[in-house]
Every structure is written in C-alpha cells, then in structure tokens.
PDB file of C-alpha atoms in Angstrom:
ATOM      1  CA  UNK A   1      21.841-106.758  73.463  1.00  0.00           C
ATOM      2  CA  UNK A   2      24.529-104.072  74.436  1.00  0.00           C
ATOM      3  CA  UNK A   3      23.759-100.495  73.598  1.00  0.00           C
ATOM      4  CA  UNK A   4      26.090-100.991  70.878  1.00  0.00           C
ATOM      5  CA  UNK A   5      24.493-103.435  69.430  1.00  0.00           C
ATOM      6  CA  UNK A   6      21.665-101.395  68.230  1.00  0.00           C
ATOM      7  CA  UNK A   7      20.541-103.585  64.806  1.00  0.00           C
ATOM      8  CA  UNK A   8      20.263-106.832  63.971  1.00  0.00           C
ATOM      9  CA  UNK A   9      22.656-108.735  61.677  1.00  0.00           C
ATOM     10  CA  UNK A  10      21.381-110.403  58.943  1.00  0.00           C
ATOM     11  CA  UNK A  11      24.421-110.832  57.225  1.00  0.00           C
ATOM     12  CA  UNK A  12      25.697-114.325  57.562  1.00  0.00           C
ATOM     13  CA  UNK A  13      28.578-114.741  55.415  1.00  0.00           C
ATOM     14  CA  UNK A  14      31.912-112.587  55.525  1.00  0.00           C
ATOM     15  CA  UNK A  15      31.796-109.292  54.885  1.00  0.00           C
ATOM     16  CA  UNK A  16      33.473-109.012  51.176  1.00  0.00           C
ATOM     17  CA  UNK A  17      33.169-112.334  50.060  1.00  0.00           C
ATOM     18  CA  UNK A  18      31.397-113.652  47.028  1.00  0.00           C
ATOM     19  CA  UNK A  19      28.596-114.589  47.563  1.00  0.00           C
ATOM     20  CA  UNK A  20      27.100-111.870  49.948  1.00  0.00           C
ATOM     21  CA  UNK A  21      24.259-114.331  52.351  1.00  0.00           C
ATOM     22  CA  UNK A  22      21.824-112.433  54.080  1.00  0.00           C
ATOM     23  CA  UNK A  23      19.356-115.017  56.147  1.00  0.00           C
ATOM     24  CA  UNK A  24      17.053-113.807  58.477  1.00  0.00           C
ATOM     25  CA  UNK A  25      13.450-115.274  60.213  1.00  0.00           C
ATOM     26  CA  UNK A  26       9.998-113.096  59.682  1.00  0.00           C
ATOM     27  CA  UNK A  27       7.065-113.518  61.511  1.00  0.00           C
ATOM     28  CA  UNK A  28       4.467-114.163  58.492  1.00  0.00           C
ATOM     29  CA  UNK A  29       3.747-116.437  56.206  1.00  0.00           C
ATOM     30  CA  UNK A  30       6.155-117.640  52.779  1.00  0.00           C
ATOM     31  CA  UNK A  31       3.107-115.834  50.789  1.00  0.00           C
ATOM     32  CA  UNK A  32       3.380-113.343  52.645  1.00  0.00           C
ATOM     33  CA  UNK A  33       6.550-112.608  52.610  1.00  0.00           C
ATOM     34  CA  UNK A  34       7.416-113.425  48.991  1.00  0.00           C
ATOM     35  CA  UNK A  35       4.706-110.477  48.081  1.00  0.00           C
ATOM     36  CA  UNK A  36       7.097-108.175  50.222  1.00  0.00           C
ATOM     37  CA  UNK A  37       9.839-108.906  47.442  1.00  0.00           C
ATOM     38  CA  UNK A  38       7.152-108.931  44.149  1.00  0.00           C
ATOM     39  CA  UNK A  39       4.454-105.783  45.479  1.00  0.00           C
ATOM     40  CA  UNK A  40       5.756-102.295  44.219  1.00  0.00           C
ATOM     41  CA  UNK A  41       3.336-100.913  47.283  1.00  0.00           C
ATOM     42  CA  UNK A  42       5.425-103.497  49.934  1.00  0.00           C
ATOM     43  CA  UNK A  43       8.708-103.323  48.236  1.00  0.00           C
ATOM     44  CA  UNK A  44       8.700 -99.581  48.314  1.00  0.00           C
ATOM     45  CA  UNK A  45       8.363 -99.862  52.261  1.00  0.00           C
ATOM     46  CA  UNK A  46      11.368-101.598  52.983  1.00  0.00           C
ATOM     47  CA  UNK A  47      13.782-102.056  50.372  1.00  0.00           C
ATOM     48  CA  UNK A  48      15.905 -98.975  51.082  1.00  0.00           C
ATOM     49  CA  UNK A  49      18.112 -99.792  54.199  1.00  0.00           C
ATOM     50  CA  UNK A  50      18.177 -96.144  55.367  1.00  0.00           C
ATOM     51  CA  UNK A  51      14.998 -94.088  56.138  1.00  0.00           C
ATOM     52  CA  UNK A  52      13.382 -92.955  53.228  1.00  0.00           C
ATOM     53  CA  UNK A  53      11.714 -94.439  50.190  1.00  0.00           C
ATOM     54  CA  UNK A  54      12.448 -95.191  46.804  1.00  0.00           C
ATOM     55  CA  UNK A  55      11.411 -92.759  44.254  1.00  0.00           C
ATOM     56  CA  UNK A  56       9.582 -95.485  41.808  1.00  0.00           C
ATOM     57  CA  UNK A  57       9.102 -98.758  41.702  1.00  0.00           C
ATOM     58  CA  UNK A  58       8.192-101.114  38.637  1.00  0.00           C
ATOM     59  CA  UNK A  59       7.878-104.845  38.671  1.00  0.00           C
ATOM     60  CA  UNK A  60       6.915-106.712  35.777  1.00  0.00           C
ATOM     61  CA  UNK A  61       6.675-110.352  37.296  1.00  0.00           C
ATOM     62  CA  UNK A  62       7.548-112.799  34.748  1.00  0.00           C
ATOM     63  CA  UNK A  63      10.058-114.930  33.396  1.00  0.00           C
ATOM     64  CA  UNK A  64      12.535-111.977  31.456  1.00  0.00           C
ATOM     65  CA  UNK A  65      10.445-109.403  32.725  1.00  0.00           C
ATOM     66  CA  UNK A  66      12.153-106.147  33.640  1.00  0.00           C
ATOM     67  CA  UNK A  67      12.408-104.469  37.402  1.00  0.00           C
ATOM     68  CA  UNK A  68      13.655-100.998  38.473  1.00  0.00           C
ATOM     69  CA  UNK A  69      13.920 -99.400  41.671  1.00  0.00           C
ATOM     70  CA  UNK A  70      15.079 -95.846  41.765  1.00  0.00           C
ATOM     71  CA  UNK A  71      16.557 -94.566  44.705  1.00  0.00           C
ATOM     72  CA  UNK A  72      17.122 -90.877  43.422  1.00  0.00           C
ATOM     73  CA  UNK A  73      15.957 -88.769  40.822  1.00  0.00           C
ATOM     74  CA  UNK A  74      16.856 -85.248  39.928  1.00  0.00           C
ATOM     75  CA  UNK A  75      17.051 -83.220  36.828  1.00  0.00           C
ATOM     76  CA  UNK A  76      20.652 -84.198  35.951  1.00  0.00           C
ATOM     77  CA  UNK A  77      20.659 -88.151  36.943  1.00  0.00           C
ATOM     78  CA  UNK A  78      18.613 -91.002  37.788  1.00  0.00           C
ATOM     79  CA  UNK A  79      20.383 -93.492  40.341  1.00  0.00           C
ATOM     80  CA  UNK A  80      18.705 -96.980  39.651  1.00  0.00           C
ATOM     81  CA  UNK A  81      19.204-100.963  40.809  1.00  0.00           C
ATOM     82  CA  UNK A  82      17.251-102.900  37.759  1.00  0.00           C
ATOM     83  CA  UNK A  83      17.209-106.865  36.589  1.00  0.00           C
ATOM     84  CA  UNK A  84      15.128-109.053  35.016  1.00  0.00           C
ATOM     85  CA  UNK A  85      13.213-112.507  36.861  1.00  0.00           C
ATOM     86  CA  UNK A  86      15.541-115.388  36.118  1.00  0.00           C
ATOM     87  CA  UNK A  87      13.290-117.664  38.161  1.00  0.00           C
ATOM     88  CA  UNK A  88       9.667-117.076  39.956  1.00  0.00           C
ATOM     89  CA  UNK A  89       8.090-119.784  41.398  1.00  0.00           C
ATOM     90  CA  UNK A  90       5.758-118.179  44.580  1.00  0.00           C
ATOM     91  CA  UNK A  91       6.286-118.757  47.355  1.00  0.00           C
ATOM     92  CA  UNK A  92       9.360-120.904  47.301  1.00  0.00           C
ATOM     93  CA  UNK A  93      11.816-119.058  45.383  1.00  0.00           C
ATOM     94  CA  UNK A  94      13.033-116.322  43.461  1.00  0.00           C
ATOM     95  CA  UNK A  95      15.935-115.137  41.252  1.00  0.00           C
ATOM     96  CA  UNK A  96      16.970-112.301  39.463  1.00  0.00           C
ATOM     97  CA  UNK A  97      19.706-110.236  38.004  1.00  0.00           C
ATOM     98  CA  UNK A  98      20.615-107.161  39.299  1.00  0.00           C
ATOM     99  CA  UNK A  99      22.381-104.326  38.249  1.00  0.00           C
ATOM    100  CA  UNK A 100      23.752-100.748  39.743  1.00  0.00           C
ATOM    101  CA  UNK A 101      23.199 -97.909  37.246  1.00  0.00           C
ATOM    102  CA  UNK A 102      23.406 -94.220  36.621  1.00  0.00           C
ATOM    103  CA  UNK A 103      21.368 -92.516  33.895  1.00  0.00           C
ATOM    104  CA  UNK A 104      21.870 -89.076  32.804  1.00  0.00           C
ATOM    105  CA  UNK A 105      20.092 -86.629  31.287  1.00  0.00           C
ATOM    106  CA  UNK A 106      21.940 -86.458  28.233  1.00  0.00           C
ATOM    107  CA  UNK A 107      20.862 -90.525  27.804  1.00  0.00           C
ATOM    108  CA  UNK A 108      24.320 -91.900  28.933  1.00  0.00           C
ATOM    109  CA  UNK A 109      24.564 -94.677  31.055  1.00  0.00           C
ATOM    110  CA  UNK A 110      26.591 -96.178  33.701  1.00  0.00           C
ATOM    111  CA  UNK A 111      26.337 -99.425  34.858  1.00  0.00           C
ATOM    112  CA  UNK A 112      27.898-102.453  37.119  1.00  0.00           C
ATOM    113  CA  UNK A 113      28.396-105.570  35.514  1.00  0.00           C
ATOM    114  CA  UNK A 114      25.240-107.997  35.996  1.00  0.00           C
ATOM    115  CA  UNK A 115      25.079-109.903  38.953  1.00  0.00           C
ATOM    116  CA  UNK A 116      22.183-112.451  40.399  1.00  0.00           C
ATOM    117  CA  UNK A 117      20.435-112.546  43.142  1.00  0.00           C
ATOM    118  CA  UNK A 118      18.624-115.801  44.926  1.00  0.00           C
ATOM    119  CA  UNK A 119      16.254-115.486  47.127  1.00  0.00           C
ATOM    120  CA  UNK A 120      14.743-118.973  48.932  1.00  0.00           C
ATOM    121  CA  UNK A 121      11.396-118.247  51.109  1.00  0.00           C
ATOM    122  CA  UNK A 122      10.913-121.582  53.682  1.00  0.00           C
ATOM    123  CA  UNK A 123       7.969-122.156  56.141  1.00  0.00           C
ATOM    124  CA  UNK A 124       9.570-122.630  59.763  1.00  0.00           C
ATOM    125  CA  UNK A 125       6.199-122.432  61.956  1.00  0.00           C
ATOM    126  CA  UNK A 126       4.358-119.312  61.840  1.00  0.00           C
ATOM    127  CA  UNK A 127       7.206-117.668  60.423  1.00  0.00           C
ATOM    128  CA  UNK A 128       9.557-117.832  56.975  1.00  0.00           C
ATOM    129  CA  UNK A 129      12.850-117.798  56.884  1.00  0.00           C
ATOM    130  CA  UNK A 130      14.661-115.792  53.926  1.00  0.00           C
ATOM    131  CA  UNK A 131      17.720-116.759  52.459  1.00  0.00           C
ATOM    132  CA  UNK A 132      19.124-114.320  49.976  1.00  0.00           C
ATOM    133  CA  UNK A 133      22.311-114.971  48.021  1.00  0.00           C
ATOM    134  CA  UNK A 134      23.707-111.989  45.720  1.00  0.00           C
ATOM    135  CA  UNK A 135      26.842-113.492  43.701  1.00  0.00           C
ATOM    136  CA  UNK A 136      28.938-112.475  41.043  1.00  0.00           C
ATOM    137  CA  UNK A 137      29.896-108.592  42.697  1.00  0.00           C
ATOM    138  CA  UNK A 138      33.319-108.287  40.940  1.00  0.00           C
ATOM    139  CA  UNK A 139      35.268-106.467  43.242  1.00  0.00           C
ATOM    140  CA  UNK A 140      35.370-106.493  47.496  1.00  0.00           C
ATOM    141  CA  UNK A 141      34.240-102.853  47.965  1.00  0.00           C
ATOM    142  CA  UNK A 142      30.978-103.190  45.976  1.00  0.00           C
ATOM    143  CA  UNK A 143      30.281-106.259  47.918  1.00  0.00           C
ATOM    144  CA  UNK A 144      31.206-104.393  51.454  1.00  0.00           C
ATOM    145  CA  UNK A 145      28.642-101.400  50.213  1.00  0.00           C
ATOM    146  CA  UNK A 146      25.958-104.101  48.721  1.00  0.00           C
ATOM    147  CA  UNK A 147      26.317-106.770  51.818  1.00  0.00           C
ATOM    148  CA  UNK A 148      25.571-103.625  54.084  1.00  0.00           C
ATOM    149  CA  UNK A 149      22.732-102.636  51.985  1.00  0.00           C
ATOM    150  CA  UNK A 150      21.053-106.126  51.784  1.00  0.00           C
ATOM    151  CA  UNK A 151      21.883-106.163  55.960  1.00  0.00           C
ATOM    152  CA  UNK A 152      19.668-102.628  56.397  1.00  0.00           C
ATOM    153  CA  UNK A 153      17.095-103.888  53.852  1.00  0.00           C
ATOM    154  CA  UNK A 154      16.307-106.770  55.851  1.00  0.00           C
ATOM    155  CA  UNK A 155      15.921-104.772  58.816  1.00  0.00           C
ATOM    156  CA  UNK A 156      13.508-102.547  57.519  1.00  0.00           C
ATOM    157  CA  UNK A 157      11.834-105.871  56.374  1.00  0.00           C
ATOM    158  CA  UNK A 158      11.129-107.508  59.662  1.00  0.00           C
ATOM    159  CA  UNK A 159      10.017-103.816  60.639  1.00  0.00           C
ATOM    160  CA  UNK A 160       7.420-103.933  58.321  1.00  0.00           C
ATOM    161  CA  UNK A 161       6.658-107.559  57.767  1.00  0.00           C
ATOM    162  CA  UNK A 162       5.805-107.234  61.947  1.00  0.00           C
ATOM    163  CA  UNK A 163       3.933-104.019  60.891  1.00  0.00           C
ATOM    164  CA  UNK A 164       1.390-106.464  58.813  1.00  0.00           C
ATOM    165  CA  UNK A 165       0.517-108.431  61.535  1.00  0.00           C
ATOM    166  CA  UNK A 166      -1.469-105.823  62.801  1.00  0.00           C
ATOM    167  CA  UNK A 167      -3.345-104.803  59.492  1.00  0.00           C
ATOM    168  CA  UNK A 168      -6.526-107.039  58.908  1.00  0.00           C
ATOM    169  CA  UNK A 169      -6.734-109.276  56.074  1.00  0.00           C
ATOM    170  CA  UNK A 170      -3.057-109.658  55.977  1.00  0.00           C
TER     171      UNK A 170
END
C-alpha cells in the first residue's frame, strides 16, 4: 500500500452507477456479522463512515418493521436514513428500503425517493464475505455521496468486526 492509499476500497462497482456494490471480507462469523447490521448497540459502532456516532438508533426486526438511524439532531432539524425489512432471513440475507430524510421542527419533511438495499452474508472460512447492493438512487450525485458512504461504513466495519475478536463470548 502507498501512503496514498490510506483506506481500503470496498466499493466494487463504478462510482455513480446504479446499483452502488460494496463487497468486502470480515474476519467473523455470518452470525456474527449479520448482528453487526440488526444490533442498535453494533450498528451504532460502525455505521457512520466518518468518526463519530449516530445520535439514535431503532431497529424493529421484522418483516415491515420500521428502522431509523439519526445522524444529527438539533433543535431546528433531525437528519435521518430510515426503511422498513423487505426480507430477513439470519444469517444469509437481508433487504430493506432506505430512505434520506430531513425533519423539522415545525413537522415538515423532506425526503429522497425510496430506494432498497440487499445485503448477502456468505461463509468463506473463518470469515464472511458481505455483499451489499443499494439500487434505485435516482440521480448520479446521490449515488457518488451514498457509494462513498457505504465505502467508509464498511471500513469502520472491519474495524470493529476485528475489534470483536478480542472480546470473549463473541
């Protein structure tokens, strides 16, 4: 690796095409892993691709039930990505919509059209490899900023997916 190349690229497809693939290899089990992407504790750890940490997180794992992860609150606005399960079926798979919004105080709303998300979780050894598809991003900026964000996400992952090997019981 070259000191530019500082982080690893999970990205896989090209950058503003639909649909964004993001694939990468973790060193723990599917289980394991698939609880990263379904725990509000683990999900919370890594989902923002920047340092920092989500303001909330709320998972209601079923078929049609409702996720939000906030990723800035003040008094004025609430900046949110939200969805509901399309498709749960640990530790194989999962699929979800998935949808940008703004909330202000005043109770208007601004919001991205609904897009989906795939996520495939596959035993390779000791490790799982991830395949995430995000399709249906209408237009090529969105899917620059959200191909990027999946891309940091996923490093923060293996960051803490390698920091569980080291906590007992996990």
């Amino acid at each position: 690796m070259t000191v530019q190349q500082t982080a690893k690229e999970f990205l896989k497809s090209e950058p503003g095409r639909d649909p964004i693939i993001i694939e990468g290899l973790f060193r723990a089990a599917p289980e394991r892993v698939f609880r990263a992407f379904t725990d509000p504790r683990d999900v919370s750890c890594w989902f923002i691709p920047k340092a920092g940490s989500l303001e909330q997180v709320e998972i209601d794992l079923k078929i049609g039930g409702k996720w939000c992860f906030v990723i800035d609150k003040t008094d004025e606005k609430q900046i949110h990505f939200e969805g509901e399960y399309l498709l749960i079926d640990p530790p194989n798979r999962l699929e979800f919509s998935w949808r940008h919004v703004k909330e202000f105080a005043d109770g208007t709303r601004e919001t991205t059209d609904t897009s989906k998300v795939a996520v495939t979780f596959t035993a390779a050894g000791k490790a799982t490899e991830v395949r995430l598809s995000h399709e249906a991003i209408k237009t090529e900026d969105a899917r620059h900023g959200v191909g990027g964000g999946w891309n940091g996400c996923f490093e923060r992952l293996a960051d803490f997916v390698k920091e569980m090997e080291h906590v007992p019981g996990e």
